[in-house]
Amino acid sequence: MAIILPELPYAYDALEPYIDEETMHLHHDKHHQTYVNNVNAALEKHPEIGEDLESLLANVESIPADIRQAVINNGGGHLNHALFWELMTPEQTAPSAELAAAIDAAFGSFDDFKAAFTAAATTRFGSGWAWLVVNKEGKLEVTSTANQDNPISEGKKPILGLDVWEHAYYVKYRNVRPDYIKAFFSVINWNKVNDLFAAAK
Ligand SMILES: [Fe+2]
């Protein structure tokens, strides 16, 4: 068994005009495929550790040292992107009553959450991700990570994530990351976020 690239849950042009078709092809078919290829190449060196990336990344010390960084980078790259595709949809969705209440409790209001998430995504220097996570105390928290690091390595469960690598937006938005972040809020699949929130509590 090897890890395989999951298909997109919608057409490549389904998120237009917010996320463009060319970006989706490059991002999914090229970038995500490369993470899959590279994590498989790393895991082949240590078949004894299996392929459960969530468990491995939740305990990075368990990964053999000679492939540890490759698994963090490329296994994280695979997990992050596999989640990211599912976190977007062309359909209209909304936070559940439970999630909306938790957002209000943690951030004050939905607009305050949106501002915090936008700030995390905007200020993440270089390549990385912005996240809404359920932390170890069971509370919602906005955070960001560098590169392909996943919050599960810090004991946090991601329920929403935004890729802010330039490859995620440069074709359409060029250097204007804030416009891409704003557009993302038009395609968030809150049904998926609601499910992840319910499972994470
Ligand atoms: Fe990406």
PDB file of C-alpha atoms and ligand atoms in Angstrom:
ATOM      1  CA  MET A   1       0.000   0.000   0.000  1.00  0.00           C
ATOM      2  CA  ALA A   2       1.095   3.447  -0.707  1.00  0.00           C
ATOM      3  CA  ILE A   3      -0.526   6.776  -0.032  1.00  0.00           C
ATOM      4  CA  ILE A   4      -2.468   7.980  -3.064  1.00  0.00           C
ATOM      5  CA  LEU A   5      -3.583  11.413  -4.186  1.00  0.00           C
ATOM      6  CA  PRO A   6      -7.289  11.819  -3.357  1.00  0.00           C
ATOM      7  CA  GLU A   7      -9.545  13.184  -6.084  1.00  0.00           C
ATOM      8  CA  LEU A   8     -11.052  16.615  -5.584  1.00  0.00           C
ATOM      9  CA  PRO A   9     -14.602  16.408  -4.193  1.00  0.00           C
ATOM     10  CA  TYR A  10     -15.751  18.885  -6.916  1.00  0.00           C
ATOM     11  CA  ALA A  11     -14.731  19.992 -10.404  1.00  0.00           C
ATOM     12  CA  TYR A  12     -11.525  21.978 -10.859  1.00  0.00           C
ATOM     13  CA  ASP A  13     -13.513  25.058 -11.856  1.00  0.00           C
ATOM     14  CA  ALA A  14     -16.161  24.642  -9.140  1.00  0.00           C
ATOM     15  CA  LEU A  15     -14.692  27.288  -6.853  1.00  0.00           C
ATOM     16  CA  GLU A  16     -14.479  29.983  -9.546  1.00  0.00           C
ATOM     17  CA  PRO A  17     -14.213  32.915  -9.346  1.00  0.00           C
ATOM     18  CA  TYR A  18     -12.798  32.693  -5.808  1.00  0.00           C
ATOM     19  CA  ILE A  19     -10.244  29.971  -6.492  1.00  0.00           C
ATOM     20  CA  ASP A  20      -9.407  29.646 -10.169  1.00  0.00           C
ATOM     21  CA  GLU A  21      -9.296  26.478 -12.232  1.00  0.00           C
ATOM     22  CA  GLU A  22      -5.632  26.810 -13.222  1.00  0.00           C
ATOM     23  CA  THR A  23      -4.570  27.150  -9.587  1.00  0.00           C
ATOM     24  CA  MET A  24      -6.623  24.098  -8.628  1.00  0.00           C
ATOM     25  CA  HIS A  25      -4.961  22.015 -11.349  1.00  0.00           C
ATOM     26  CA  LEU A  26      -1.452  23.096 -10.391  1.00  0.00           C
ATOM     27  CA  HIS A  27      -2.112  22.910  -6.680  1.00  0.00           C
ATOM     28  CA  HIS A  28      -3.802  19.511  -6.666  1.00  0.00           C
ATOM     29  CA  ASP A  29      -2.222  17.711  -9.639  1.00  0.00           C
ATOM     30  CA  LYS A  30       1.341  18.976  -9.211  1.00  0.00           C
ATOM     31  CA  HIS A  31       1.994  20.255  -5.692  1.00  0.00           C
ATOM     32  CA  HIS A  32      -0.131  17.765  -3.765  1.00  0.00           C
ATOM     33  CA  GLN A  33       1.041  14.889  -6.002  1.00  0.00           C
ATOM     34  CA  THR A  34       4.648  15.786  -5.203  1.00  0.00           C
ATOM     35  CA  TYR A  35       3.996  15.589  -1.450  1.00  0.00           C
ATOM     36  CA  VAL A  36       2.393  12.182  -1.981  1.00  0.00           C
ATOM     37  CA  ASN A  37       5.333  10.932  -4.053  1.00  0.00           C
ATOM     38  CA  ASN A  38       7.888  12.222  -1.577  1.00  0.00           C
ATOM     39  CA  VAL A  39       6.204  10.883   1.551  1.00  0.00           C
ATOM     40  CA  ASN A  40       5.873   7.467  -0.096  1.00  0.00           C
ATOM     41  CA  ALA A  41       9.582   7.527  -0.956  1.00  0.00           C
ATOM     42  CA  ALA A  42      10.400   8.316   2.680  1.00  0.00           C
ATOM     43  CA  LEU A  43       8.031   5.725   4.168  1.00  0.00           C
ATOM     44  CA  GLU A  44       9.407   3.013   1.869  1.00  0.00           C
ATOM     45  CA  LYS A  45      12.671   3.249   3.803  1.00  0.00           C
ATOM     46  CA  HIS A  46      10.889   2.280   7.031  1.00  0.00           C
ATOM     47  CA  PRO A  47       7.953  -0.031   6.259  1.00  0.00           C
ATOM     48  CA  GLU A  48       7.877  -1.016   9.942  1.00  0.00           C
ATOM     49  CA  ILE A  49       6.328   2.329  10.967  1.00  0.00           C
ATOM     50  CA  GLY A  50       3.282   2.003   8.686  1.00  0.00           C
ATOM     51  CA  GLU A  51       1.488   4.797   6.873  1.00  0.00           C
ATOM     52  CA  ASP A  52      -0.791   6.302   9.525  1.00  0.00           C
ATOM     53  CA  LEU A  53       0.382   9.865   9.038  1.00  0.00           C
ATOM     54  CA  GLU A  54      -1.898  11.356  11.681  1.00  0.00           C
ATOM     55  CA  SER A  55      -0.438   9.089  14.344  1.00  0.00           C
ATOM     56  CA  LEU A  56       3.120   9.673  13.139  1.00  0.00           C
ATOM     57  CA  LEU A  57       2.727  13.458  13.045  1.00  0.00           C
ATOM     58  CA  ALA A  58       1.015  13.473  16.436  1.00  0.00           C
ATOM     59  CA  ASN A  59       4.242  11.983  17.814  1.00  0.00           C
ATOM     60  CA  VAL A  60       7.067  13.086  15.550  1.00  0.00           C
ATOM     61  CA  GLU A  61       9.676  11.580  17.887  1.00  0.00           C
ATOM     62  CA  SER A  62       8.304   8.183  16.834  1.00  0.00           C
ATOM     63  CA  ILE A  63       9.448   8.786  13.250  1.00  0.00           C
ATOM     64  CA  PRO A  64      12.944   7.422  12.488  1.00  0.00           C
ATOM     65  CA  ALA A  65      15.410  10.298  12.462  1.00  0.00           C
ATOM     66  CA  ASP A  66      16.602   9.738   8.904  1.00  0.00           C
ATOM     67  CA  ILE A  67      13.123  10.316   7.460  1.00  0.00           C
ATOM     68  CA  ARG A  68      11.611  12.505  10.205  1.00  0.00           C
ATOM     69  CA  GLN A  69      11.838  15.848   8.439  1.00  0.00           C
ATOM     70  CA  ALA A  70      10.761  14.325   5.109  1.00  0.00           C
ATOM     71  CA  VAL A  71       7.637  12.896   6.772  1.00  0.00           C
ATOM     72  CA  ILE A  72       6.901  16.171   8.580  1.00  0.00           C
ATOM     73  CA  ASN A  73       7.234  18.108   5.323  1.00  0.00           C
ATOM     74  CA  ASN A  74       5.641  15.731   2.844  1.00  0.00           C
ATOM     75  CA  GLY A  75       3.338  13.734   5.112  1.00  0.00           C
ATOM     76  CA  GLY A  76       2.167  17.043   6.534  1.00  0.00           C
ATOM     77  CA  GLY A  77       1.851  18.354   2.985  1.00  0.00           C
ATOM     78  CA  HIS A  78      -0.359  15.424   2.060  1.00  0.00           C
ATOM     79  CA  LEU A  79      -2.566  15.589   5.169  1.00  0.00           C
ATOM     80  CA  ASN A  80      -2.922  19.371   5.001  1.00  0.00           C
ATOM     81  CA  HIS A  81      -3.920  19.384   1.345  1.00  0.00           C
ATOM     82  CA  ALA A  82      -6.241  16.381   1.611  1.00  0.00           C
ATOM     83  CA  LEU A  83      -8.055  18.307   4.359  1.00  0.00           C
ATOM     84  CA  PHE A  84      -7.906  21.623   2.510  1.00  0.00           C
ATOM     85  CA  TRP A  85      -9.796  20.308  -0.547  1.00  0.00           C
ATOM     86  CA  GLU A  86     -12.583  19.081   1.703  1.00  0.00           C
ATOM     87  CA  LEU A  87     -12.733  22.396   3.550  1.00  0.00           C
ATOM     88  CA  MET A  88     -13.939  24.171   0.418  1.00  0.00           C
ATOM     89  CA  THR A  89     -17.194  23.873  -1.528  1.00  0.00           C
ATOM     90  CA  PRO A  90     -19.164  25.842  -4.112  1.00  0.00           C
ATOM     91  CA  GLU A  91     -22.288  25.250  -1.991  1.00  0.00           C
ATOM     92  CA  GLN A  92     -23.668  27.635   0.601  1.00  0.00           C
ATOM     93  CA  THR A  93     -22.983  26.313   4.086  1.00  0.00           C
ATOM     94  CA  ALA A  94     -22.911  27.797   7.580  1.00  0.00           C
ATOM     95  CA  PRO A  95     -21.471  27.058  11.002  1.00  0.00           C
ATOM     96  CA  SER A  96     -23.676  24.834  13.152  1.00  0.00           C
ATOM     97  CA  ALA A  97     -25.366  26.348  16.208  1.00  0.00           C
ATOM     98  CA  GLU A  98     -22.793  24.571  18.407  1.00  0.00           C
ATOM     99  CA  LEU A  99     -19.819  25.858  16.427  1.00  0.00           C
ATOM    100  CA  ALA A 100     -21.271  29.369  16.168  1.00  0.00           C
ATOM    101  CA  ALA A 101     -21.710  29.448  19.943  1.00  0.00           C
ATOM    102  CA  ALA A 102     -18.159  28.200  20.492  1.00  0.00           C
ATOM    103  CA  ILE A 103     -16.798  30.838  18.097  1.00  0.00           C
ATOM    104  CA  ASP A 104     -18.701  33.567  19.949  1.00  0.00           C
ATOM    105  CA  ALA A 105     -17.410  32.261  23.288  1.00  0.00           C
ATOM    106  CA  ALA A 106     -13.799  32.100  22.112  1.00  0.00           C
ATOM    107  CA  PHE A 107     -13.532  35.231  19.980  1.00  0.00           C
ATOM    108  CA  GLY A 108     -16.505  37.445  20.900  1.00  0.00           C
ATOM    109  CA  SER A 109     -18.275  37.218  17.538  1.00  0.00           C
ATOM    110  CA  PHE A 110     -17.937  35.627  14.118  1.00  0.00           C
ATOM    111  CA  ASP A 111     -16.476  38.868  12.773  1.00  0.00           C
ATOM    112  CA  ASP A 112     -13.861  38.854  15.519  1.00  0.00           C
ATOM    113  CA  PHE A 113     -12.976  35.249  14.638  1.00  0.00           C
ATOM    114  CA  LYS A 114     -12.730  36.193  10.951  1.00  0.00           C
ATOM    115  CA  ALA A 115     -10.436  39.086  11.833  1.00  0.00           C
ATOM    116  CA  ALA A 116      -8.207  36.851  13.964  1.00  0.00           C
ATOM    117  CA  PHE A 117      -8.019  34.148  11.282  1.00  0.00           C
ATOM    118  CA  THR A 118      -7.341  36.743   8.587  1.00  0.00           C
ATOM    119  CA  ALA A 119      -4.569  38.279  10.695  1.00  0.00           C
ATOM    120  CA  ALA A 120      -2.967  34.868  11.261  1.00  0.00           C
ATOM    121  CA  ALA A 121      -3.109  34.099   7.539  1.00  0.00           C
ATOM    122  CA  THR A 122      -1.824  37.516   6.538  1.00  0.00           C
ATOM    123  CA  THR A 123       1.050  37.695   8.998  1.00  0.00           C
ATOM    124  CA  ARG A 124       2.378  34.122   8.597  1.00  0.00           C
ATOM    125  CA  PHE A 125       5.763  35.041   7.122  1.00  0.00           C
ATOM    126  CA  GLY A 126       6.768  33.024   4.086  1.00  0.00           C
ATOM    127  CA  SER A 127       5.062  29.692   3.501  1.00  0.00           C
ATOM    128  CA  GLY A 128       2.610  28.094   5.894  1.00  0.00           C
ATOM    129  CA  TRP A 129      -0.960  27.684   7.022  1.00  0.00           C
ATOM    130  CA  ALA A 130      -3.529  29.505   9.143  1.00  0.00           C
ATOM    131  CA  TRP A 131      -5.723  27.322  11.330  1.00  0.00           C
ATOM    132  CA  LEU A 132      -8.772  27.172  13.522  1.00  0.00           C
ATOM    133  CA  VAL A 133      -8.039  24.412  16.000  1.00  0.00           C
ATOM    134  CA  VAL A 134      -9.477  22.776  19.088  1.00  0.00           C
ATOM    135  CA  ASN A 135      -6.652  23.029  21.605  1.00  0.00           C
ATOM    136  CA  LYS A 136      -5.701  20.682  24.444  1.00  0.00           C
ATOM    137  CA  GLU A 137      -8.180  22.425  26.754  1.00  0.00           C
ATOM    138  CA  GLY A 138     -10.975  21.768  24.261  1.00  0.00           C
ATOM    139  CA  LYS A 139     -11.184  25.451  23.333  1.00  0.00           C
ATOM    140  CA  LEU A 140     -11.147  27.032  19.897  1.00  0.00           C
ATOM    141  CA  GLU A 141      -7.958  28.849  18.982  1.00  0.00           C
ATOM    142  CA  VAL A 142      -6.598  30.564  15.873  1.00  0.00           C
ATOM    143  CA  THR A 143      -3.006  29.741  15.086  1.00  0.00           C
ATOM    144  CA  SER A 144      -0.619  29.401  12.177  1.00  0.00           C
ATOM    145  CA  THR A 145       2.207  27.054  11.294  1.00  0.00           C
ATOM    146  CA  ALA A 146       5.251  27.315   9.052  1.00  0.00           C
ATOM    147  CA  ASN A 147       5.864  25.158   5.990  1.00  0.00           C
ATOM    148  CA  GLN A 148       3.667  22.019   6.103  1.00  0.00           C
ATOM    149  CA  ASP A 149       3.700  21.641   9.883  1.00  0.00           C
ATOM    150  CA  ASN A 150       0.352  20.360  11.134  1.00  0.00           C
ATOM    151  CA  PRO A 151      -1.165  21.461  14.476  1.00  0.00           C
ATOM    152  CA  ILE A 152      -1.574  17.815  15.522  1.00  0.00           C
ATOM    153  CA  SER A 153       2.178  17.842  16.219  1.00  0.00           C
ATOM    154  CA  GLU A 154       1.376  20.401  18.961  1.00  0.00           C
ATOM    155  CA  GLY A 155      -1.556  18.390  20.318  1.00  0.00           C
ATOM    156  CA  LYS A 156      -4.128  20.590  18.566  1.00  0.00           C
ATOM    157  CA  LYS A 157      -6.902  19.336  16.299  1.00  0.00           C
ATOM    158  CA  PRO A 158      -7.353  21.409  13.129  1.00  0.00           C
ATOM    159  CA  ILE A 159     -10.951  22.025  12.042  1.00  0.00           C
ATOM    160  CA  LEU A 160     -10.268  24.757   9.446  1.00  0.00           C
ATOM    161  CA  GLY A 161      -7.056  25.475   7.564  1.00  0.00           C
ATOM    162  CA  LEU A 162      -5.948  27.875   4.873  1.00  0.00           C
ATOM    163  CA  ASP A 163      -2.897  27.277   2.706  1.00  0.00           C
ATOM    164  CA  VAL A 164      -0.993  30.560   2.418  1.00  0.00           C
ATOM    165  CA  TRP A 165       1.916  29.249   0.364  1.00  0.00           C
ATOM    166  CA  GLU A 166       2.325  31.426  -2.727  1.00  0.00           C
ATOM    167  CA  HIS A 167       1.482  28.394  -4.898  1.00  0.00           C
ATOM    168  CA  ALA A 168      -2.045  28.562  -3.453  1.00  0.00           C
ATOM    169  CA  TYR A 169      -2.815  32.032  -4.793  1.00  0.00           C
ATOM    170  CA  TYR A 170      -0.093  33.513  -6.984  1.00  0.00           C
ATOM    171  CA  VAL A 171      -1.637  32.601 -10.379  1.00  0.00           C
ATOM    172  CA  LYS A 172      -4.785  34.633  -9.694  1.00  0.00           C
ATOM    173  CA  TYR A 173      -3.980  36.957  -6.826  1.00  0.00           C
ATOM    174  CA  ARG A 174      -0.273  37.569  -7.523  1.00  0.00           C
ATOM    175  CA  ASN A 175       1.279  39.140  -4.434  1.00  0.00           C
ATOM    176  CA  VAL A 176      -2.037  40.177  -2.858  1.00  0.00           C
ATOM    177  CA  ARG A 177      -2.493  37.492  -0.232  1.00  0.00           C
ATOM    178  CA  PRO A 178      -5.246  39.434   1.616  1.00  0.00           C
ATOM    179  CA  ASP A 179      -7.584  39.214  -1.411  1.00  0.00           C
ATOM    180  CA  TYR A 180      -7.092  35.448  -1.520  1.00  0.00           C
ATOM    181  CA  ILE A 181      -7.856  35.157   2.192  1.00  0.00           C
ATOM    182  CA  LYS A 182     -11.027  37.201   1.719  1.00  0.00           C
ATOM    183  CA  ALA A 183     -12.073  34.976  -1.207  1.00  0.00           C
ATOM    184  CA  PHE A 184     -11.518  31.830   0.868  1.00  0.00           C
ATOM    185  CA  PHE A 185     -14.298  32.874   3.220  1.00  0.00           C
ATOM    186  CA  SER A 186     -16.739  32.622   0.260  1.00  0.00           C
ATOM    187  CA  VAL A 187     -15.948  28.939  -0.325  1.00  0.00           C
ATOM    188  CA  ILE A 188     -15.490  27.495   3.171  1.00  0.00           C
ATOM    189  CA  ASN A 189     -17.285  24.176   3.587  1.00  0.00           C
ATOM    190  CA  TRP A 190     -18.781  24.770   7.031  1.00  0.00           C
ATOM    191  CA  ASN A 191     -20.439  21.343   6.927  1.00  0.00           C
ATOM    192  CA  LYS A 192     -16.968  19.806   7.051  1.00  0.00           C
ATOM    193  CA  VAL A 193     -15.812  22.228   9.751  1.00  0.00           C
ATOM    194  CA  ASN A 194     -18.913  21.418  11.800  1.00  0.00           C
ATOM    195  CA  ASP A 195     -18.162  17.690  11.534  1.00  0.00           C
ATOM    196  CA  LEU A 196     -14.531  18.154  12.532  1.00  0.00           C
ATOM    197  CA  PHE A 197     -15.557  20.353  15.468  1.00  0.00           C
ATOM    198  CA  ALA A 198     -18.067  17.770  16.693  1.00  0.00           C
ATOM    199  CA  ALA A 199     -15.446  15.015  16.410  1.00  0.00           C
ATOM    200  CA  ALA A 200     -12.698  17.053  18.089  1.00  0.00           C
ATOM    201  CA  LYS A 201     -14.596  17.955  21.262  1.00  0.00           C
TER     202      LYS A 201
HETATM  203 FE    FE B   1      -0.505  24.071  -1.047  1.00  0.00          FE
END
